[in-house]
mmCIF file of C-alpha atoms in Angstrom:
data_model
loop_
_atom_site.group_PDB
_atom_site.id
_atom_site.type_symbol
_atom_site.label_atom_id
_atom_site.label_comp_id
_atom_site.label_asym_id
_atom_site.label_seq_id
_atom_site.Cartn_x
_atom_site.Cartn_y
_atom_site.Cartn_z
ATOM 1 C CA MET A 1 139.159 83.896 55.997
ATOM 2 C CA SER A 2 137.412 80.481 54.745
ATOM 3 C CA LEU A 3 137.496 78.073 57.058
ATOM 4 C CA SER A 4 136.726 74.038 56.942
ATOM 5 C CA GLU A 5 136.179 71.362 59.515
ATOM 6 C CA ASN A 6 139.306 69.624 58.352
ATOM 7 C CA GLN A 7 140.651 72.880 59.737
ATOM 8 C CA GLY A 8 142.416 72.562 64.122
ATOM 9 C CA PHE A 9 140.649 73.137 66.110
ATOM 10 C CA ASN A 10 142.737 76.820 67.656
ATOM 11 C CA THR A 11 142.093 78.223 64.114
ATOM 12 C CA ARG A 12 138.989 77.658 63.860
ATOM 13 C CA ALA A 13 138.573 78.943 67.992
ATOM 14 C CA ILE A 14 140.536 82.143 66.090
ATOM 15 C CA HIS A 15 138.940 82.530 63.271
ATOM 16 C CA ALA A 16 135.367 81.451 62.388
ATOM 17 C CA GLY A 17 133.382 84.190 63.281
ATOM 18 C CA GLN A 18 136.252 86.785 63.444
ATOM 19 C CA ALA A 19 136.757 88.062 60.299
ATOM 20 C CA PHE A 20 138.352 91.523 59.923
ATOM 21 C CA GLU A 21 135.981 94.628 60.174
ATOM 22 C CA PRO A 22 136.078 95.655 56.328
ATOM 23 C CA ARG A 23 135.637 99.156 56.692
ATOM 24 C CA THR A 24 138.921 99.745 59.007
ATOM 25 C CA GLY A 25 140.606 96.413 58.958
ATOM 26 C CA ALA A 26 140.303 96.130 62.068
ATOM 27 C CA VAL A 27 141.723 92.968 63.108
ATOM 28 C CA VAL A 28 138.780 92.726 65.806
ATOM 29 C CA PRO A 29 135.218 92.650 65.301
ATOM 30 C CA PRO A 30 133.732 95.853 67.132
ATOM 31 C CA LEU A 31 131.572 95.451 69.535
ATOM 32 C CA HIS A 32 128.212 95.973 68.784
ATOM 33 C CA PHE A 33 125.592 97.217 72.366
ATOM 34 C CA SER A 34 122.716 98.871 70.014
ATOM 35 C CA SER A 35 119.403 97.500 70.814
ATOM 36 C CA THR A 36 117.798 98.190 67.447
ATOM 37 C CA TYR A 37 118.774 98.678 63.923
ATOM 38 C CA ALA A 38 116.968 101.358 60.994
ATOM 39 C CA GLN A 39 115.341 100.214 58.272
ATOM 40 C CA ASP A 40 115.322 101.257 54.631
ATOM 41 C CA GLY A 41 111.981 101.232 55.349
ATOM 42 C CA ILE A 42 109.308 99.348 56.984
ATOM 43 C CA GLY A 43 110.759 95.714 57.161
ATOM 44 C CA GLY A 44 113.671 96.652 55.444
ATOM 45 C CA LEU A 45 116.297 95.055 57.189
ATOM 46 C CA ARG A 46 120.077 95.834 57.258
ATOM 47 C CA ASP A 47 121.108 92.332 56.765
ATOM 48 C CA GLY A 48 118.382 90.657 58.945
ATOM 49 C CA TYR A 49 118.968 92.432 61.852
ATOM 50 C CA GLU A 50 116.000 94.408 63.486
ATOM 51 C CA TYR A 51 116.009 94.061 67.378
ATOM 52 C CA GLY A 52 118.503 93.709 69.910
ATOM 53 C CA ARG A 53 117.241 90.039 71.319
ATOM 54 C CA GLY A 54 116.792 88.674 68.131
ATOM 55 C CA ASN A 55 120.066 89.269 66.656
ATOM 56 C CA ASN A 56 122.957 91.017 67.217
ATOM 57 C CA PRO A 57 126.528 91.079 65.797
ATOM 58 C CA THR A 58 128.785 90.118 69.015
ATOM 59 C CA ARG A 59 126.541 87.623 69.729
ATOM 60 C CA ASP A 60 126.486 86.048 66.199
ATOM 61 C CA SER A 61 129.673 85.858 65.912
ATOM 62 C CA LEU A 62 130.353 83.976 69.344
ATOM 63 C CA GLN A 63 127.669 81.599 67.657
ATOM 64 C CA GLU A 64 129.274 81.687 64.479
ATOM 65 C CA GLN A 65 132.531 80.543 66.754
ATOM 66 C CA LEU A 66 130.660 77.758 69.303
ATOM 67 C CA ALA A 67 128.779 76.158 65.821
ATOM 68 C CA ALA A 68 132.845 75.152 64.443
ATOM 69 C CA VAL A 69 134.423 74.294 67.558
ATOM 70 C CA GLU A 70 131.785 72.047 68.796
ATOM 71 C CA GLY A 71 130.729 70.295 65.389
ATOM 72 C CA GLY A 72 127.481 71.105 65.105
ATOM 73 C CA THR A 73 125.636 73.714 62.227
ATOM 74 C CA HIS A 74 123.742 75.973 64.622
ATOM 75 C CA ALA A 75 124.749 77.521 68.119
ATOM 76 C CA PHE A 76 122.404 79.974 71.026
ATOM 77 C CA SER A 77 124.457 81.896 73.529
ATOM 78 C CA PHE A 78 122.484 82.299 76.436
ATOM 79 C CA SER A 79 122.322 83.962 79.342
ATOM 80 C CA SER A 80 124.040 81.640 81.360
ATOM 81 C CA GLY A 81 123.875 77.985 80.827
ATOM 82 C CA LEU A 82 121.346 77.480 83.041
ATOM 83 C CA ALA A 83 118.838 80.111 80.434
ATOM 84 C CA ALA A 84 120.218 77.547 78.092
ATOM 85 C CA GLU A 85 119.059 74.164 79.481
ATOM 86 C CA ASP A 86 115.595 75.580 80.406
ATOM 87 C CA SER A 87 115.743 77.111 76.721
ATOM 88 C CA LEU A 88 116.015 73.687 74.959
ATOM 89 C CA ILE A 89 113.810 72.031 77.856
ATOM 90 C CA ARG A 90 111.437 74.374 76.654
ATOM 91 C CA ALA A 91 112.295 73.942 73.406
ATOM 92 C CA LEU A 92 111.666 70.650 72.308
ATOM 93 C CA THR A 93 109.539 68.337 75.606
ATOM 94 C CA ARG A 94 105.711 68.912 76.540
ATOM 95 C CA PRO A 95 104.775 68.067 79.917
ATOM 96 C CA GLY A 96 103.917 64.396 80.097
ATOM 97 C CA ASP A 97 108.012 64.054 78.334
ATOM 98 C CA HIS A 98 110.721 62.361 80.677
ATOM 99 C CA ILE A 99 114.398 63.532 81.050
ATOM 100 C CA VAL A 100 116.953 60.551 82.405
ATOM 101 C CA LEU A 101 120.040 61.855 83.461
ATOM 102 C CA GLY A 102 123.041 60.828 85.526
ATOM 103 C CA ASN A 103 122.312 60.367 88.760
ATOM 104 C CA ASP A 104 125.068 62.720 89.904
ATOM 105 C CA ALA A 105 124.277 66.230 87.287
ATOM 106 C CA TYR A 106 124.974 69.340 89.095
ATOM 107 C CA GLY A 107 123.257 70.238 91.413
ATOM 108 C CA GLY A 108 121.701 73.101 89.288
ATOM 109 C CA THR A 109 120.215 70.994 86.564
ATOM 110 C CA TYR A 110 118.904 69.038 88.374
ATOM 111 C CA ARG A 111 117.174 71.770 90.306
ATOM 112 C CA LEU A 112 115.889 73.291 87.082
ATOM 113 C CA ILE A 113 114.258 70.037 85.634
ATOM 114 C CA ASN A 114 112.881 68.708 89.349
ATOM 115 C CA GLY A 115 112.548 71.855 90.809
ATOM 116 C CA ILE A 116 110.871 74.432 88.221
ATOM 117 C CA LEU A 117 109.586 72.188 85.104
ATOM 118 C CA GLY A 118 108.661 69.239 87.468
ATOM 119 C CA GLU A 119 105.630 71.910 87.996
ATOM 120 C CA TRP A 120 105.402 71.737 84.316
ATOM 121 C CA GLY A 121 105.127 68.337 84.181
ATOM 122 C CA ILE A 122 108.316 67.171 82.972
ATOM 123 C CA GLY A 123 109.282 63.657 85.160
ATOM 124 C CA ASN A 124 112.914 62.716 85.815
ATOM 125 C CA THR A 125 113.956 59.599 86.917
ATOM 126 C CA PRO A 126 118.463 59.544 87.992
ATOM 127 C CA VAL A 127 120.037 56.687 86.520
ATOM 128 C CA ASP A 128 124.158 55.684 86.739
ATOM 129 C CA MET A 129 124.743 56.124 83.163
ATOM 130 C CA SER A 130 127.787 53.849 83.218
ATOM 131 C CA ASP A 131 125.038 51.127 83.896
ATOM 132 C CA LEU A 132 123.669 51.428 79.920
ATOM 133 C CA ASP A 133 121.437 48.425 80.950
ATOM 134 C CA ALA A 134 119.875 50.199 83.684
ATOM 135 C CA VAL A 135 120.210 53.441 81.102
ATOM 136 C CA SER A 136 118.355 51.599 78.527
ATOM 137 C CA ALA A 137 115.158 50.057 81.330
ATOM 138 C CA VAL A 138 114.827 53.157 82.404
ATOM 139 C CA VAL A 139 114.414 55.237 79.688
ATOM 140 C CA ALA A 140 111.751 52.142 77.833
ATOM 141 C CA ALA A 141 109.358 52.612 80.723
ATOM 142 C CA ASN A 142 109.144 56.484 80.005
ATOM 143 C CA LYS A 143 107.727 58.466 77.878
ATOM 144 C CA THR A 144 111.625 59.218 77.289
ATOM 145 C CA ARG A 145 112.286 62.794 75.191
ATOM 146 C CA PHE A 146 116.065 63.436 76.676
ATOM 147 C CA VAL A 147 119.017 61.494 77.725
ATOM 148 C CA TRP A 148 121.034 63.446 79.704
ATOM 149 C CA VAL A 149 124.749 62.943 80.497
ATOM 150 C CA GLU A 150 127.926 65.578 81.352
ATOM 151 C CA THR A 151 131.307 63.445 81.561
ATOM 152 C CA PRO A 152 133.283 63.646 82.870
ATOM 153 C CA SER A 153 130.510 64.211 85.804
ATOM 154 C CA ASN A 154 130.530 66.980 87.774
ATOM 155 C CA PRO A 155 132.081 66.439 90.507
ATOM 156 C CA LEU A 156 132.336 62.630 90.871
ATOM 157 C CA MET A 157 134.389 62.561 87.476
ATOM 158 C CA LYS A 158 132.199 58.983 86.185
ATOM 159 C CA ILE A 159 132.557 58.709 82.340
ATOM 160 C CA THR A 160 129.804 57.769 80.383
ATOM 161 C CA ASP A 161 130.978 56.158 76.613
ATOM 162 C CA ILE A 162 129.010 57.979 74.213
ATOM 163 C CA ALA A 163 128.401 56.377 71.145
ATOM 164 C CA ALA A 164 127.355 53.404 72.872
ATOM 165 C CA LEU A 165 124.866 55.737 74.786
ATOM 166 C CA ALA A 166 123.681 57.321 71.453
ATOM 167 C CA GLU A 167 123.401 54.285 69.918
ATOM 168 C CA LEU A 168 120.329 53.267 72.836
ATOM 169 C CA THR A 169 119.273 56.213 73.046
ATOM 170 C CA HIS A 170 117.855 56.431 69.003
ATOM 171 C CA ASP A 171 116.968 53.180 69.842
ATOM 172 C CA ALA A 172 114.457 54.363 71.718
ATOM 173 C CA GLY A 173 113.499 57.462 70.216
ATOM 174 C CA ALA A 174 115.392 59.688 72.141
ATOM 175 C CA LEU A 175 117.769 62.768 71.972
ATOM 176 C CA LEU A 176 121.256 62.889 73.207
ATOM 177 C CA VAL A 177 121.799 65.696 75.893
ATOM 178 C CA VAL A 178 125.361 65.696 76.379
ATOM 179 C CA ASP A 179 127.201 68.050 79.012
ATOM 180 C CA ASN A 180 130.229 69.518 77.028
ATOM 181 C CA THR A 181 131.040 72.131 79.790
ATOM 182 C CA PHE A 182 134.290 70.122 82.032
ATOM 183 C CA ALA A 183 135.851 68.530 78.858
ATOM 184 C CA SER A 184 135.222 71.846 76.968
ATOM 185 C CA PRO A 185 135.196 71.342 72.936
ATOM 186 C CA TYR A 186 138.956 71.697 72.865
ATOM 187 C CA LEU A 187 138.920 67.948 74.743
ATOM 188 C CA GLN A 188 135.273 65.880 73.193
ATOM 189 C CA THR A 189 133.748 67.157 70.863
ATOM 190 C CA PRO A 190 130.099 64.364 71.652
ATOM 191 C CA LEU A 191 128.063 65.744 68.084
ATOM 192 C CA ALA A 192 131.748 63.698 66.377
ATOM 193 C CA LEU A 193 129.466 60.410 68.605
ATOM 194 C CA GLY A 194 126.546 60.741 68.081
ATOM 195 C CA ALA A 195 124.566 62.954 70.812
ATOM 196 C CA ASP A 196 122.464 65.202 68.671
ATOM 197 C CA ILE A 197 122.409 68.410 71.781
ATOM 198 C CA VAL A 198 126.019 69.616 73.457
ATOM 199 C CA VAL A 199 124.920 71.831 75.769
ATOM 200 C CA HIS A 200 127.530 74.285 78.078
ATOM 201 C CA SER A 201 127.950 76.300 80.980
ATOM 202 C CA THR A 202 130.602 79.116 78.721
ATOM 203 C CA THR A 203 131.412 80.479 82.214
ATOM 204 C CA LYS A 204 133.634 78.195 82.636
ATOM 205 C CA TYR A 205 136.302 76.078 80.587
ATOM 206 C CA ILE A 206 135.309 78.739 77.703
ATOM 207 C CA GLY A 207 134.576 81.998 79.085
ATOM 208 C CA GLY A 208 137.945 80.964 80.988
ATOM 209 C CA HIS A 209 138.801 84.036 83.251
ATOM 210 C CA SER A 210 135.295 84.090 85.623
ATOM 211 C CA ASP A 211 134.506 87.348 84.078
ATOM 212 C CA VAL A 212 131.734 86.303 82.448
ATOM 213 C CA VAL A 213 128.652 84.561 82.371
ATOM 214 C CA GLY A 214 126.768 82.305 80.286
ATOM 215 C CA GLY A 215 125.836 79.407 78.574
ATOM 216 C CA ALA A 216 125.481 77.537 74.857
ATOM 217 C CA ILE A 217 123.756 74.631 72.366
ATOM 218 C CA VAL A 218 125.008 73.364 69.719
ATOM 219 C CA VAL A 219 123.181 71.479 67.284
ATOM 220 C CA LYS A 220 123.792 69.950 63.905
ATOM 221 C CA ASP A 221 119.444 69.125 63.240
ATOM 222 C CA ALA A 222 117.874 72.006 61.465
ATOM 223 C CA GLU A 223 114.517 70.915 61.918
ATOM 224 C CA LEU A 224 116.023 70.901 65.885
ATOM 225 C CA ALA A 225 117.848 74.366 66.098
ATOM 226 C CA GLY A 226 114.664 75.652 64.178
ATOM 227 C CA LYS A 227 112.853 75.259 67.358
ATOM 228 C CA ILE A 228 115.616 76.202 69.707
ATOM 229 C CA GLY A 229 116.336 79.463 67.622
ATOM 230 C CA PHE A 230 112.850 80.664 68.126
ATOM 231 C CA VAL A 231 112.408 79.463 72.233
ATOM 232 C CA GLN A 232 115.877 81.707 71.742
ATOM 233 C CA PHE A 233 114.336 85.040 70.302
ATOM 234 C CA ALA A 234 110.510 84.423 72.085
ATOM 235 C CA VAL A 235 111.531 83.848 75.333
ATOM 236 C CA GLY A 236 114.869 86.245 75.476
ATOM 237 C CA ALA A 237 117.534 84.728 77.939
ATOM 238 C CA VAL A 238 120.019 86.012 75.524
ATOM 239 C CA SER A 239 123.701 86.806 76.128
ATOM 240 C CA GLY A 240 124.450 89.925 76.034
ATOM 241 C CA PRO A 241 127.043 92.150 73.949
ATOM 242 C CA MET A 242 129.571 91.840 76.037
ATOM 243 C CA ASP A 243 129.436 89.124 77.522
ATOM 244 C CA ALA A 244 129.417 87.626 73.851
ATOM 245 C CA PHE A 245 132.833 89.194 73.260
ATOM 246 C CA LEU A 246 133.572 88.283 76.617
ATOM 247 C CA THR A 247 133.262 84.819 76.089
ATOM 248 C CA THR A 248 134.593 85.099 71.898
ATOM 249 C CA ARG A 249 138.358 86.078 73.868
ATOM 250 C CA GLY A 250 137.934 83.742 75.750
ATOM 251 C CA LEU A 251 136.900 80.891 73.377
ATOM 252 C CA LYS A 252 139.971 82.054 70.863
ATOM 253 C CA THR A 253 142.846 81.057 73.103
ATOM 254 C CA LEU A 254 140.358 77.394 74.629
ATOM 255 C CA GLY A 255 143.531 75.196 73.188
ATOM 256 C CA VAL A 256 146.362 76.375 75.461
ATOM 257 C CA ARG A 257 144.898 76.874 78.469
ATOM 258 C CA MET A 258 143.399 73.362 78.589
ATOM 259 C CA ASP A 259 146.539 71.467 77.375
ATOM 260 C CA ARG A 260 148.131 74.000 81.119
ATOM 261 C CA HIS A 261 144.776 72.587 83.200
ATOM 262 C CA SER A 262 145.091 69.204 82.095
ATOM 263 C CA GLU A 263 149.027 68.653 83.056
ATOM 264 C CA ASN A 264 148.930 70.713 85.997
ATOM 265 C CA ALA A 265 145.697 68.353 87.011
ATOM 266 C CA GLN A 266 147.329 65.032 86.211
ATOM 267 C CA ALA A 267 150.214 66.135 88.306
ATOM 268 C CA VAL A 268 147.946 67.536 91.191
ATOM 269 C CA ALA A 269 145.865 64.815 91.024
ATOM 270 C CA GLU A 270 149.527 61.715 91.318
ATOM 271 C CA TRP A 271 150.246 63.838 94.657
ATOM 272 C CA LEU A 272 146.662 63.530 95.926
ATOM 273 C CA LEU A 273 147.858 59.410 95.133
ATOM 274 C CA GLU A 274 150.467 59.848 97.194
ATOM 275 C CA ARG A 275 148.913 60.897 100.262
ATOM 276 C CA PRO A 276 148.370 59.075 103.265
ATOM 277 C CA GLU A 277 145.155 61.582 104.053
ATOM 278 C CA VAL A 278 143.272 60.536 101.732
ATOM 279 C CA GLU A 279 141.226 58.089 100.397
ATOM 280 C CA ALA A 280 140.172 58.376 96.979
ATOM 281 C CA VAL A 281 141.058 60.362 93.885
ATOM 282 C CA LEU A 282 138.844 61.170 91.156
ATOM 283 C CA TYR A 283 140.729 62.006 87.706
ATOM 284 C CA PRO A 284 140.034 60.408 84.904
ATOM 285 C CA GLY A 285 143.861 60.674 83.521
ATOM 286 C CA LEU A 286 144.799 57.986 86.781
ATOM 287 C CA PRO A 287 145.341 54.703 84.868
ATOM 288 C CA ASP A 288 143.541 52.858 87.887
ATOM 289 C CA HIS A 289 140.258 55.100 87.498
ATOM 290 C CA PRO A 290 137.297 53.048 86.133
ATOM 291 C CA GLY A 291 136.691 55.298 83.344
ATOM 292 C CA HIS A 292 140.310 56.111 82.089
ATOM 293 C CA GLU A 293 140.373 53.753 78.937
ATOM 294 C CA LEU A 294 137.388 54.799 77.626
ATOM 295 C CA ALA A 295 137.882 59.353 78.736
ATOM 296 C CA LYS A 296 141.640 58.049 76.565
ATOM 297 C CA LYS A 297 139.324 56.677 73.842
ATOM 298 C CA GLN A 298 136.733 60.021 73.595
ATOM 299 C CA MET A 299 138.748 62.619 74.891
ATOM 300 C CA LYS A 300 141.677 64.768 73.865
ATOM 301 C CA LYS A 301 143.414 65.736 76.853
ATOM 302 C CA PHE A 302 141.583 64.705 80.966
ATOM 303 C CA GLY A 303 140.852 67.690 81.210
ATOM 304 C CA GLY A 304 141.725 70.531 84.425
ATOM 305 C CA MET A 305 138.606 69.293 87.553
ATOM 306 C CA VAL A 306 140.373 66.713 90.397
ATOM 307 C CA SER A 307 137.950 65.519 93.047
ATOM 308 C CA VAL A 308 139.303 63.822 95.831
ATOM 309 C CA GLN A 309 137.761 62.329 99.224
ATOM 310 C CA PHE A 310 139.204 62.027 102.038
ATOM 311 C CA LYS A 311 139.866 59.169 104.523
ATOM 312 C CA GLY A 312 139.176 62.266 108.216
ATOM 313 C CA GLY A 313 135.402 61.804 106.684
ATOM 314 C CA GLU A 314 134.145 65.359 106.571
ATOM 315 C CA ALA A 315 135.958 67.551 108.943
ATOM 316 C CA ALA A 316 139.166 66.582 106.946
ATOM 317 C CA ALA A 317 137.140 67.418 103.417
ATOM 318 C CA ARG A 318 136.495 71.664 105.432
ATOM 319 C CA LYS A 319 139.642 71.246 106.862
ATOM 320 C CA VAL A 320 141.436 71.953 103.486
ATOM 321 C CA ALA A 321 138.999 73.689 101.615
ATOM 322 C CA GLU A 322 139.291 76.721 104.090
ATOM 323 C CA ALA A 323 143.690 76.312 104.684
ATOM 324 C CA THR A 324 144.394 77.280 100.831
ATOM 325 C CA SER A 325 145.391 80.424 99.665
ATOM 326 C CA VAL A 326 146.380 79.806 95.763
ATOM 327 C CA PHE A 327 143.434 77.858 95.473
ATOM 328 C CA THR A 328 140.601 80.180 96.238
ATOM 329 C CA LEU A 329 137.246 78.602 97.707
ATOM 330 C CA ALA A 330 134.673 79.258 95.566
ATOM 331 C CA GLU A 331 131.657 78.448 93.298
ATOM 332 C CA SER A 332 132.781 77.827 89.184
ATOM 333 C CA LEU A 333 135.273 76.096 88.034
ATOM 334 C CA GLY A 334 137.198 76.432 84.681
ATOM 335 C CA GLY A 335 139.532 80.116 85.047
ATOM 336 C CA ILE A 336 143.317 80.733 84.882
ATOM 337 C CA GLU A 337 143.272 80.442 88.171
ATOM 338 C CA SER A 338 142.446 77.672 90.778
ATOM 339 C CA LEU A 339 139.529 77.615 92.335
ATOM 340 C CA MET A 340 138.310 75.201 95.795
ATOM 341 C CA ASN A 341 134.926 73.841 96.289
ATOM 342 C CA TYR A 342 132.978 71.991 98.811
ATOM 343 C CA PRO A 343 129.765 70.734 96.538
ATOM 344 C CA SER A 344 127.452 69.110 99.431
ATOM 345 C CA GLU A 345 127.430 72.578 100.505
ATOM 346 C CA MET A 346 128.501 74.676 97.958
ATOM 347 C CA THR A 347 127.297 74.030 93.982
ATOM 348 C CA HIS A 348 125.564 70.962 94.887
ATOM 349 C CA ALA A 349 123.992 71.888 97.816
ATOM 350 C CA SER A 350 120.542 72.048 95.867
ATOM 351 C CA VAL A 351 120.549 67.982 96.189
ATOM 352 C CA LYS A 352 121.263 67.152 99.734
ATOM 353 C CA GLY A 353 119.065 64.045 100.898
ATOM 354 C CA THR A 354 118.744 62.995 97.622
ATOM 355 C CA GLU A 355 120.471 60.050 95.355
ATOM 356 C CA LEU A 356 122.242 62.837 93.580
ATOM 357 C CA ALA A 357 123.745 64.178 96.534
ATOM 358 C CA VAL A 358 127.907 64.625 97.267
ATOM 359 C CA PRO A 359 129.674 62.653 99.476
ATOM 360 C CA VAL A 360 130.337 64.956 102.123
ATOM 361 C CA ASN A 361 134.109 63.856 102.756
ATOM 362 C CA LEU A 362 134.302 65.623 99.097
ATOM 363 C CA ILE A 363 135.985 68.317 97.477
ATOM 364 C CA ARG A 364 136.473 69.702 93.967
ATOM 365 C CA LEU A 365 139.341 71.659 92.393
ATOM 366 C CA SER A 366 139.175 73.605 89.606
ATOM 367 C CA CYS A 367 143.719 73.515 88.722
ATOM 368 C CA GLY A 368 144.283 76.246 86.896
ATOM 369 C CA ILE A 369 147.154 77.601 84.922
ATOM 370 C CA GLU A 370 149.645 78.628 87.643
ATOM 371 C CA ASP A 371 152.679 77.216 88.326
ATOM 372 C CA VAL A 372 151.909 73.267 89.572
ATOM 373 C CA GLU A 373 154.558 73.346 91.885
ATOM 374 C CA ASP A 374 152.930 76.518 93.751
ATOM 375 C CA LEU A 375 149.313 74.394 93.433
ATOM 376 C CA ILE A 376 151.289 71.473 95.344
ATOM 377 C CA ALA A 377 152.654 73.012 98.088
ATOM 378 C CA ASP A 378 149.195 75.133 98.629
ATOM 379 C CA LEU A 379 147.421 71.468 98.884
ATOM 380 C CA ASP A 380 150.928 70.500 100.940
ATOM 381 C CA HIS A 381 149.669 73.426 103.648
ATOM 382 C CA ALA A 382 146.646 72.532 103.575
ATOM 383 C CA PHE A 383 146.825 68.846 104.666
ATOM 384 C CA SER A 384 148.913 69.774 107.152
ATOM 385 C CA PHE A 385 145.449 71.317 108.665
ATOM 386 C CA ILE A 386 143.957 68.105 108.898
ATOM 387 C CA GLN A 387 144.148 66.452 112.664
#
C-alpha cells in the first residue's frame, strides 16, 4: 500500500512498514529472528542486510511505522526509552555541552543526564519550562546543546508551548528535544510544531500492553539521523525482533486506545475534583488547569494520565495507593490496564532531595481502558481508608 502523510493517523499506524509478505501474501509481515544474513559473495548483501545489530527487517518495519506516525523521515528503535535517550545524547553532544531540562522531568531521565553523563562532562540545569524568560536566560548562560522538555510532564502534568520553545531554542543555536511519551504521536506531533527530535519510551502507550520494553527517537533531518544511526549501530542498544514485533502490534491500535484512555481519564479527573479529600487534581483536560487552553491547541485530546494531591498529605496518598484493586500498584504507565503509582518512592525516587522532587502527597494514575464506572468505584473504595 502506498502511503502519504496526508492519510489519517490510524491508516498510517496500521499500514506503514507493514506491506504483505510477497511470497505467501501473509498480511502480517513475518517475524525475523536471524542474527546474520547470507551474502552473495564477499560484500554482496541482500537488500543491505548483514548482521542483526545493524539491521533487522522486523525492526526496520517498526522504525518506518514510527517515522510515519510522528511525521518524521527517520526513526530509530532501542531496547528501552533510556537507551534511546543515552544514544541520542552520545550522538549529538560532547563534553562541555549543556542540557536545559524541565524541573519536573522523569526521574530516570534526570538520573541518566546528571548521574551518568554528568561524569562524562555534560552539564545540566533544571528550569520551569513554562517560564520562557527563565529558559532563555539559562540557555544563554551555558553552552546549550539541547533544550529537553516533557509535555505533559511526568508527573506534574505541566503543559509547555512547543512552538514557542522551539523558536527560543533555535534562536540560541540549540536543538529542541520533546519527550512525547505521555501524549503519544496520536495526540501530539512535536516535529510539526518545530521540535527537532522526539523521544519515546515505547514501553508506554505505543506498546500499550505492559508486555514489552522499548524506546525510540524520531527526526526529520538527515544529518541528525546519520549521527544517531551511527551510534545505534556502533553501541548496539537496539530492540530485539520480538520486542519490535510486539511494539508494532501495539502501535497499530494506538489511536483507538488513546481515545478510550482520554475519555476515562477525563471522567476520573472530574470525579476527583469533587472529592473533599483532594487538594489538587492535575489534568490538562480540566478547564482550571493552567495549561488547558494550550493543551487544546497542541493536543488532539488530553491523554490518560492524572495526578492527584491529598489534603491529608503523605499518609493519605499512601493509603489510597495501597488500597485499590482495579488500579494495580506498579511502576510504568500507558498500558490497557490501570496503574497506580506513588512517584516519590517509585518512579521518581532518584530525584528525592533535588529541585525535581515530587510532592509526597501526590499519586499518579494511569487510566486504562476498563469500564470507567469500575475505575471510579475502585477509587471510591480506596478513599474510604483515608482517616
